[in-house]
PDB file of C-alpha atoms in Angstrom:
ATOM      1  CA  MET A   1     -40.906  12.836 -26.939  1.00 54.00           C
ATOM      2  CA  GLY A   2     -42.910  10.884 -24.115  1.00 53.00           C
ATOM      3  CA  ARG A   3     -42.645  10.689 -20.514  1.00 52.00           C
ATOM      4  CA  GLU A   4     -41.041   6.910 -21.227  1.00 52.00           C
ATOM      5  CA  GLY A   5     -38.336   8.901 -23.514  1.00 51.00           C
ATOM      6  CA  LEU A   6     -37.996  10.952 -21.316  1.00 45.00           C
ATOM      7  CA  MET A   7     -36.660   8.521 -19.096  1.00 48.00           C
ATOM      8  CA  TRP A   8     -34.844   6.211 -20.999  1.00 44.00           C
ATOM      9  CA  VAL A   9     -32.792   8.897 -21.030  1.00 46.00           C
ATOM     10  CA  GLY A  10     -32.379   9.670 -18.332  1.00 51.00           C
ATOM     11  CA  MET A  11     -31.148   6.471 -17.159  1.00 48.00           C
ATOM     12  CA  THR A  12     -29.153   6.249 -20.641  1.00 49.00           C
ATOM     13  CA  THR A  13     -27.369   9.346 -19.924  1.00 58.00           C
ATOM     14  CA  GLY A  14     -27.052   7.935 -15.301  1.00 62.00           C
ATOM     15  CA  LYS A  15     -25.405   4.813 -16.655  1.00 63.00           C
ATOM     16  CA  ASP A  16     -22.731   6.398 -19.028  1.00 74.00           C
ATOM     17  CA  ASP A  17     -21.886   8.600 -16.733  1.00 76.00           C
ATOM     18  CA  LYS A  18     -21.320   6.187 -14.427  1.00 68.00           C
ATOM     19  CA  ALA A  19     -18.916   3.902 -17.087  1.00 72.00           C
ATOM     20  CA  LEU A  20     -17.349   6.878 -17.555  1.00 78.00           C
ATOM     21  CA  ARG A  21     -16.313   7.646 -13.694  1.00 71.00           C
ATOM     22  CA  ARG A  22     -14.961   3.998 -13.586  1.00 66.00           C
ATOM     23  CA  ARG A  23     -13.239   4.541 -16.636  1.00 72.00           C
ATOM     24  CA  LEU A  24     -11.174   7.527 -15.754  1.00 75.00           C
ATOM     25  CA  ALA A  25     -11.139   6.873 -11.485  1.00 66.00           C
ATOM     26  CA  ARG A  26      -8.842   3.306 -12.914  1.00 67.00           C
ATOM     27  CA  ARG A  27      -6.545   5.680 -15.898  1.00 71.00           C
ATOM     28  CA  LEU A  28      -6.218   7.829 -12.808  1.00 73.00           C
ATOM     29  CA  ILE A  29      -5.169   4.730 -11.116  1.00 69.00           C
ATOM     30  CA  ALA A  30      -2.879   3.635 -14.392  1.00 69.00           C
ATOM     31  CA  VAL A  31      -0.859   6.923 -13.773  1.00 75.00           C
ATOM     32  CA  GLN A  32      -0.349   7.200 -10.671  1.00 72.00           C
ATOM     33  CA  GLU A  33       1.436   3.893  -9.806  1.00 68.00           C
ATOM     34  CA  GLU A  34       3.251   4.711 -14.286  1.00 71.00           C
ATOM     35  CA  GLN A  35       4.567   7.438 -11.764  1.00 75.00           C
ATOM     36  CA  ARG A  36       5.054   5.571  -8.685  1.00 69.00           C
ATOM     37  CA  LEU A  37       6.449   2.631 -10.574  1.00 68.00           C
ATOM     38  CA  ARG A  38       9.069   5.252 -12.711  1.00 72.00           C
ATOM     39  CA  LEU A  39      10.137   6.626  -9.856  1.00 76.00           C
ATOM     40  CA  SER A  40      10.890   3.248  -7.332  1.00 66.00           C
ATOM     41  CA  ARG A  41      13.489   2.409 -10.477  1.00 67.00           C
ATOM     42  CA  GLU A  42      15.331   6.053 -10.649  1.00 70.00           C
ATOM     43  CA  LEU A  43      16.250   5.906  -7.027  1.00 70.00           C
ATOM     44  CA  HIS A  44      16.516   2.857  -7.037  1.00 63.00           C
ATOM     45  CA  ASP A  45      18.581   2.292 -10.532  1.00 67.00           C
ATOM     46  CA  ASP A  46      20.538   6.126 -10.200  1.00 72.00           C
ATOM     47  CA  LEU A  47      20.410   7.215  -6.343  1.00 74.00           C
ATOM     48  CA  GLY A  48      21.116   4.204  -5.251  1.00 71.00           C
ATOM     49  CA  GLN A  49      24.236   3.029  -7.446  1.00 74.00           C
ATOM     50  CA  MET A  50      25.335   6.560  -6.630  1.00 79.00           C
ATOM     51  CA  LEU A  51      25.421   5.636  -3.111  1.00 77.00           C
ATOM     52  CA  ALA A  52      26.042   2.604  -2.961  1.00 78.00           C
ATOM     53  CA  SER A  53      29.868   3.808  -4.676  1.00 79.00           C
ATOM     54  CA  ILE A  54      30.268   5.533  -2.262  1.00 80.00           C
ATOM     55  CA  ALA A  55      30.271   3.789  -0.356  1.00 79.00           C
ATOM     56  CA  LEU A  56      33.306   1.653  -1.269  1.00 78.00           C
ATOM     57  CA  GLU A  57      34.489   4.416  -2.052  1.00 78.00           C
ATOM     58  CA  LEU A  58      34.716   5.634   1.532  1.00 78.00           C
ATOM     59  CA  HIS A  59      35.480   1.448   2.356  1.00 74.00           C
ATOM     60  CA  ILE A  60      38.399   1.694  -0.215  1.00 75.00           C
ATOM     61  CA  VAL A  61      39.991   4.761   1.958  1.00 76.00           C
ATOM     62  CA  ARG A  62      39.141   3.796   5.625  1.00 73.00           C
ATOM     63  CA  ALA A  63      41.289   0.440   4.275  1.00 73.00           C
ATOM     64  CA  ASP A  64      44.079   2.433   3.102  1.00 73.00           C
ATOM     65  CA  SER A  65      43.906   4.403   5.526  1.00 71.00           C
ATOM     66  CA  HIS A  66      47.144   4.391   8.104  1.00 66.00           C
ATOM     67  CA  GLU A  67      44.948   5.292  10.614  1.00 66.00           C
ATOM     68  CA  MET A  68      41.275   5.581  11.774  1.00 67.00           C
ATOM     69  CA  ASP A  69      39.276   8.219  10.749  1.00 72.00           C
ATOM     70  CA  PRO A  70      36.272   8.505  13.144  1.00 78.00           C
ATOM     71  CA  ARG A  71      34.776  10.925  10.708  1.00 78.00           C
ATOM     72  CA  LEU A  72      35.579   8.794   7.700  1.00 77.00           C
ATOM     73  CA  ALA A  73      34.297   6.053   9.868  1.00 78.00           C
ATOM     74  CA  ARG A  74      30.866   8.394  10.495  1.00 80.00           C
ATOM     75  CA  ALA A  75      30.519   9.325   6.876  1.00 82.00           C
ATOM     76  CA  ALA A  76      30.810   5.633   5.298  1.00 79.00           C
ATOM     77  CA  MET A  77      27.756   4.397   8.517  1.00 81.00           C
ATOM     78  CA  LEU A  78      25.444   7.047   6.941  1.00 82.00           C
ATOM     79  CA  VAL A  79      26.244   5.984   3.733  1.00 81.00           C
ATOM     80  CA  ASP A  80      25.037   2.993   4.201  1.00 81.00           C
ATOM     81  CA  ARG A  81      21.839   4.106   6.524  1.00 81.00           C
ATOM     82  CA  LEU A  82      20.669   6.701   3.795  1.00 80.00           C
ATOM     83  CA  SER A  83      21.072   3.479   1.379  1.00 76.00           C
ATOM     84  CA  ALA A  84      18.903   1.549   2.989  1.00 75.00           C
ATOM     85  CA  ARG A  85      16.208   4.123   3.435  1.00 77.00           C
ATOM     86  CA  VAL A  86      16.241   4.826  -0.398  1.00 74.00           C
ATOM     87  CA  HIS A  87      15.920   1.392  -1.145  1.00 67.00           C
ATOM     88  CA  ASP A  88      12.791   0.328   1.819  1.00 68.00           C
ATOM     89  CA  ALA A  89      11.566   3.448  -0.216  1.00 70.00           C
ATOM     90  CA  ALA A  90      11.894   2.690  -3.771  1.00 65.00           C
ATOM     91  CA  TRP A  91      11.198  -0.605  -2.771  1.00 60.00           C
ATOM     92  CA  SER A  92       7.063   0.931  -0.997  1.00 63.00           C
ATOM     93  CA  LEU A  93       6.417   2.756  -4.019  1.00 67.00           C
ATOM     94  CA  ARG A  94       6.581  -0.342  -6.047  1.00 63.00           C
ATOM     95  CA  PRO A  95       6.597  -3.386  -4.522  1.00 63.00           C
ATOM     96  CA  ALA A  96       9.218  -5.514  -7.000  1.00 61.00           C
ATOM     97  CA  ASP A  97       7.151  -8.949  -5.447  1.00 64.00           C
ATOM     98  CA  LEU A  98       3.859  -7.392  -6.016  1.00 75.00           C
ATOM     99  CA  ASP A  99       4.725  -7.589 -10.233  1.00 73.00           C
ATOM    100  CA  ARG A 100       6.591 -10.653  -9.383  1.00 79.00           C
ATOM    101  CA  LEU A 101       4.617 -12.889  -7.005  1.00 83.00           C
ATOM    102  CA  GLY A 102       1.002 -11.271  -7.018  1.00 91.00           C
ATOM    103  CA  LEU A 103      -0.620 -10.405  -4.239  1.00 93.00           C
ATOM    104  CA  ARG A 104      -0.967 -12.997  -2.420  1.00 95.00           C
ATOM    105  CA  ALA A 105       3.051 -13.019  -1.810  1.00 93.00           C
ATOM    106  CA  SER A 106       3.359  -8.790  -0.977  1.00 91.00           C
ATOM    107  CA  VAL A 107       0.225  -8.637   1.034  1.00 94.00           C
ATOM    108  CA  GLU A 108       1.438 -11.870   2.498  1.00 95.00           C
ATOM    109  CA  ASP A 109       5.594  -9.910   2.471  1.00 91.00           C
ATOM    110  CA  LEU A 110       3.758  -6.926   4.153  1.00 90.00           C
ATOM    111  CA  ALA A 111       1.931  -7.886   7.520  1.00 95.00           C
ATOM    112  CA  SER A 112       4.779 -10.341   7.839  1.00 94.00           C
ATOM    113  CA  VAL A 113       7.592  -7.417   7.663  1.00 89.00           C
ATOM    114  CA  LEU A 114       5.397  -5.331  10.278  1.00 91.00           C
ATOM    115  CA  CYS A 115       4.783  -8.604  13.142  1.00 94.00           C
ATOM    116  CA  GLY A 116       8.488  -9.249  12.671  1.00 93.00           C
ATOM    117  CA  GLN A 117       9.552  -5.732  13.543  1.00 89.00           C
ATOM    118  CA  LEU A 118       6.929  -5.597  16.129  1.00 91.00           C
ATOM    119  CA  GLY A 119       7.127  -8.663  17.465  1.00 94.00           C
ATOM    120  CA  ILE A 120       3.930  -9.796  17.237  1.00 94.00           C
ATOM    121  CA  GLN A 121       1.803 -12.611  16.638  1.00 94.00           C
ATOM    122  CA  CYS A 122       0.506 -12.205  12.951  1.00 96.00           C
ATOM    123  CA  GLU A 123      -2.288 -15.512  11.113  1.00 97.00           C
ATOM    124  CA  MET A 124      -2.794 -14.666   7.281  1.00 98.00           C
ATOM    125  CA  ASP A 125      -5.136 -17.311   5.375  1.00 97.00           C
ATOM    126  CA  LEU A 126      -4.742 -14.972   2.151  1.00 97.00           C
ATOM    127  CA  GLU A 127      -5.107 -17.703  -0.960  1.00 96.00           C
ATOM    128  CA  ALA A 128      -8.145 -15.969  -1.853  1.00 97.00           C
ATOM    129  CA  LEU A 129      -6.136 -13.062  -3.323  1.00 96.00           C
ATOM    130  CA  SER A 130      -3.981 -15.512  -5.988  1.00 94.00           C
ATOM    131  CA  SER A 131      -8.202 -14.921  -7.530  1.00 90.00           C
ATOM    132  CA  PRO A 132      -7.375 -13.416 -10.583  1.00 89.00           C
ATOM    133  CA  LEU A 133      -8.317  -9.215 -10.510  1.00 90.00           C
ATOM    134  CA  PRO A 134      -8.616  -6.366 -12.902  1.00 87.00           C
ATOM    135  CA  THR A 135      -4.518  -5.104 -12.027  1.00 83.00           C
ATOM    136  CA  GLU A 136      -6.592  -1.466 -10.693  1.00 83.00           C
ATOM    137  CA  VAL A 137      -7.928  -3.834  -7.117  1.00 89.00           C
ATOM    138  CA  ALA A 138      -5.010  -5.333  -7.144  1.00 90.00           C
ATOM    139  CA  LEU A 139      -3.175  -2.515  -6.751  1.00 86.00           C
ATOM    140  CA  THR A 140      -5.799  -0.672  -4.932  1.00 89.00           C
ATOM    141  CA  LEU A 141      -6.350  -3.634  -2.256  1.00 94.00           C
ATOM    142  CA  TYR A 142      -2.610  -3.669  -1.688  1.00 91.00           C
ATOM    143  CA  ARG A 143      -2.434   0.356  -1.312  1.00 87.00           C
ATOM    144  CA  ILE A 144      -5.088  -0.250   1.289  1.00 93.00           C
ATOM    145  CA  ALA A 145      -2.776  -2.467   2.086  1.00 94.00           C
ATOM    146  CA  GLN A 146       0.039  -1.121   3.164  1.00 88.00           C
ATOM    147  CA  GLU A 147      -1.545   1.864   4.510  1.00 89.00           C
ATOM    148  CA  ALA A 148      -3.812  -0.071   7.699  1.00 94.00           C
ATOM    149  CA  LEU A 149      -0.913  -1.901   8.210  1.00 93.00           C
ATOM    150  CA  THR A 150       1.230   0.650   8.289  1.00 87.00           C
ATOM    151  CA  ASN A 151      -1.310   2.957  10.619  1.00 90.00           C
ATOM    152  CA  ILE A 152      -1.285  -0.804  12.950  1.00 93.00           C
ATOM    153  CA  GLY A 153       2.363  -0.430  13.294  1.00 91.00           C
ATOM    154  CA  LYS A 154       2.655   3.565  14.615  1.00 87.00           C
ATOM    155  CA  HIS A 155      -0.756   3.761  16.150  1.00 88.00           C
ATOM    156  CA  ALA A 156      -2.122   0.457  17.795  1.00 92.00           C
ATOM    157  CA  ALA A 157       0.141  -1.206  19.642  1.00 93.00           C
ATOM    158  CA  PRO A 158      -1.401  -4.115  19.417  1.00 96.00           C
ATOM    159  CA  SER A 159       0.237  -7.824  20.290  1.00 96.00           C
ATOM    160  CA  ARG A 160      -2.046  -9.627  16.952  1.00 96.00           C
ATOM    161  CA  VAL A 161      -2.073  -8.703  13.729  1.00 97.00           C
ATOM    162  CA  SER A 162      -5.033 -10.706  11.571  1.00 98.00           C
ATOM    163  CA  VAL A 163      -4.694 -10.501   7.707  1.00 98.00           C
ATOM    164  CA  THR A 164      -7.420 -12.287   5.851  1.00 98.00           C
ATOM    165  CA  ALA A 165      -9.107 -12.248   2.763  1.00 98.00           C
ATOM    166  CA  HIS A 166     -11.903 -14.482   1.207  1.00 97.00           C
ATOM    167  CA  ILE A 167     -14.070 -13.886  -2.325  1.00 96.00           C
ATOM    168  CA  GLN A 168     -17.838 -13.403  -0.947  1.00 89.00           C
ATOM    169  CA  ASP A 169     -20.373 -13.372  -4.906  1.00 88.00           C
ATOM    170  CA  ASP A 170     -18.453 -11.119  -7.345  1.00 91.00           C
ATOM    171  CA  ARG A 171     -16.755  -9.182  -4.861  1.00 95.00           C
ATOM    172  CA  MET A 172     -13.134  -9.522  -2.342  1.00 97.00           C
ATOM    173  CA  ARG A 173     -12.954  -8.879   1.018  1.00 97.00           C
ATOM    174  CA  LEU A 174      -9.516  -8.217   2.635  1.00 98.00           C
ATOM    175  CA  THR A 175      -9.577  -7.929   6.509  1.00 98.00           C
ATOM    176  CA  ILE A 176      -7.053  -6.544   8.871  1.00 98.00           C
ATOM    177  CA  GLU A 177      -7.609  -7.387  12.291  1.00 98.00           C
ATOM    178  CA  ASP A 178      -5.758  -5.913  14.945  1.00 97.00           C
ATOM    179  CA  ASP A 179      -5.755  -5.667  18.997  1.00 96.00           C
ATOM    180  CA  GLY A 180      -4.693  -2.477  20.075  1.00 95.00           C
ATOM    181  CA  ARG A 181      -5.690   1.049  20.996  1.00 93.00           C
ATOM    182  CA  GLY A 182      -8.343   1.147  18.830  1.00 92.00           C
ATOM    183  CA  PHE A 183      -9.857   4.967  18.643  1.00 87.00           C
ATOM    184  CA  ASP A 184     -13.071   6.012  18.966  1.00 81.00           C
ATOM    185  CA  GLY A 185     -14.919   5.937  15.244  1.00 69.00           C
ATOM    186  CA  GLY A 186     -17.861   8.473  15.632  1.00 63.00           C
ATOM    187  CA  ALA A 187     -14.847  11.392  16.708  1.00 57.00           C
ATOM    188  CA  GLU A 188     -13.659  13.864  14.277  1.00 49.00           C
ATOM    189  CA  PRO A 189      -9.873  11.656  12.690  1.00 51.00           C
ATOM    190  CA  GLY A 190      -6.833  12.173  14.038  1.00 54.00           C
ATOM    191  CA  PRO A 191      -3.446  12.581  13.040  1.00 51.00           C
ATOM    192  CA  GLY A 192      -3.004   9.016  12.307  1.00 50.00           C
ATOM    193  CA  HIS A 193      -6.544   7.842  10.869  1.00 52.00           C
ATOM    194  CA  LEU A 194      -6.622  10.388   8.726  1.00 51.00           C
ATOM    195  CA  GLY A 195      -5.565   8.241   6.014  1.00 77.00           C
ATOM    196  CA  LEU A 196      -8.974   7.058   6.088  1.00 87.00           C
ATOM    197  CA  ALA A 197     -10.565   9.057   3.762  1.00 86.00           C
ATOM    198  CA  GLY A 198      -7.924   8.359   1.387  1.00 84.00           C
ATOM    199  CA  MET A 199      -9.098   4.244   1.159  1.00 89.00           C
ATOM    200  CA  ARG A 200     -12.356   5.039   0.814  1.00 91.00           C
ATOM    201  CA  GLU A 201     -11.659   7.334  -1.921  1.00 86.00           C
ATOM    202  CA  ARG A 202      -9.369   5.448  -3.096  1.00 85.00           C
ATOM    203  CA  LEU A 203     -11.567   1.923  -3.379  1.00 91.00           C
ATOM    204  CA  ALA A 204     -14.461   3.997  -4.801  1.00 89.00           C
ATOM    205  CA  LEU A 205     -12.644   4.637  -7.661  1.00 84.00           C
ATOM    206  CA  VAL A 206     -12.776   0.885  -8.098  1.00 87.00           C
ATOM    207  CA  GLY A 207     -16.167   0.287  -6.924  1.00 89.00           C
ATOM    208  CA  GLY A 208     -14.918  -0.745  -3.628  1.00 94.00           C
ATOM    209  CA  LYS A 209     -16.125   0.174  -0.448  1.00 95.00           C
ATOM    210  CA  LEU A 210     -14.087   0.268   3.085  1.00 96.00           C
ATOM    211  CA  SER A 211     -15.551  -0.022   6.693  1.00 95.00           C
ATOM    212  CA  VAL A 212     -13.957   0.054   9.585  1.00 95.00           C
ATOM    213  CA  GLU A 213     -15.241  -1.812  13.010  1.00 95.00           C
ATOM    214  CA  THR A 214     -13.341  -0.114  16.481  1.00 93.00           C
ATOM    215  CA  ALA A 215     -13.337   1.212  20.065  1.00 91.00           C
ATOM    216  CA  ASN A 216     -11.062   2.900  22.347  1.00 91.00           C
ATOM    217  CA  GLY A 217      -9.050   0.117  24.126  1.00 92.00           C
ATOM    218  CA  LYS A 218     -10.939  -3.037  20.952  1.00 92.00           C
ATOM    219  CA  GLY A 219      -8.810  -2.590  18.367  1.00 95.00           C
ATOM    220  CA  THR A 220      -9.403  -2.030  15.243  1.00 95.00           C
ATOM    221  CA  THR A 221     -11.234  -4.827  12.188  1.00 97.00           C
ATOM    222  CA  LEU A 222     -11.328  -3.118   9.030  1.00 97.00           C
ATOM    223  CA  TYR A 223     -12.827  -4.541   5.574  1.00 97.00           C
ATOM    224  CA  ALA A 224     -11.986  -3.620   2.089  1.00 97.00           C
ATOM    225  CA  ASP A 225     -15.012  -4.782  -0.121  1.00 97.00           C
ATOM    226  CA  ALA A 226     -13.292  -4.613  -4.705  1.00 95.00           C
ATOM    227  CA  PRO A 227     -15.247  -6.009  -7.064  1.00 93.00           C
ATOM    228  CA  LEU A 228     -13.784  -9.118  -8.874  1.00 91.00           C
ATOM    229  CA  ALA A 229     -14.875  -8.131 -12.226  1.00 82.00           C
ATOM    230  CA  GLY A 230     -13.666  -4.801 -14.352  1.00 61.00           C
TER     231      GLY A 230
END
């Protein structure tokens, strides 16, 4: 085989390997999301219903009791709190809105909840997320938004958050910006920023890229780019 033939085989093999890696990555994401969905349903349907039944029994016992035992009141309160946490855990694993309403509404809900909890200004322009996207890309962008907004709530202490999306050429860009503490982007990641590595890896699996602009005291802007087509 001549030199040109060897070069052609090498190029073909490289393309085939890349395509195989992409297919395997998509399958990995699909399996992960299937597991999340199953666990979410089990939490909601099984554990959630059991806790609801226990709470109802406790409230009935309290109503029928002639003496208000503070231990019953405390038990009912703890069950109510646990039920709320189970609901939140099931929602975070696989929010119903993602399947029912789509990516745009789900990301808007994430941002609205965070800003409402923090009592801060929230700017959103997410119309672009209404565009059709491959399932694995939509799931990835949702997880990026979820992780980024969670980090903001835990570590940034911002007064304003902006979440926008737009299409450029054949790619979707999701931008999440806050005016909070920021961090030293050139330093080793601290406990609050280890999620960046996971976000980069997840985006890379679908052919995307993550970039971050930040500095101490200057806030943080995160850009998540992902392909429109699979």
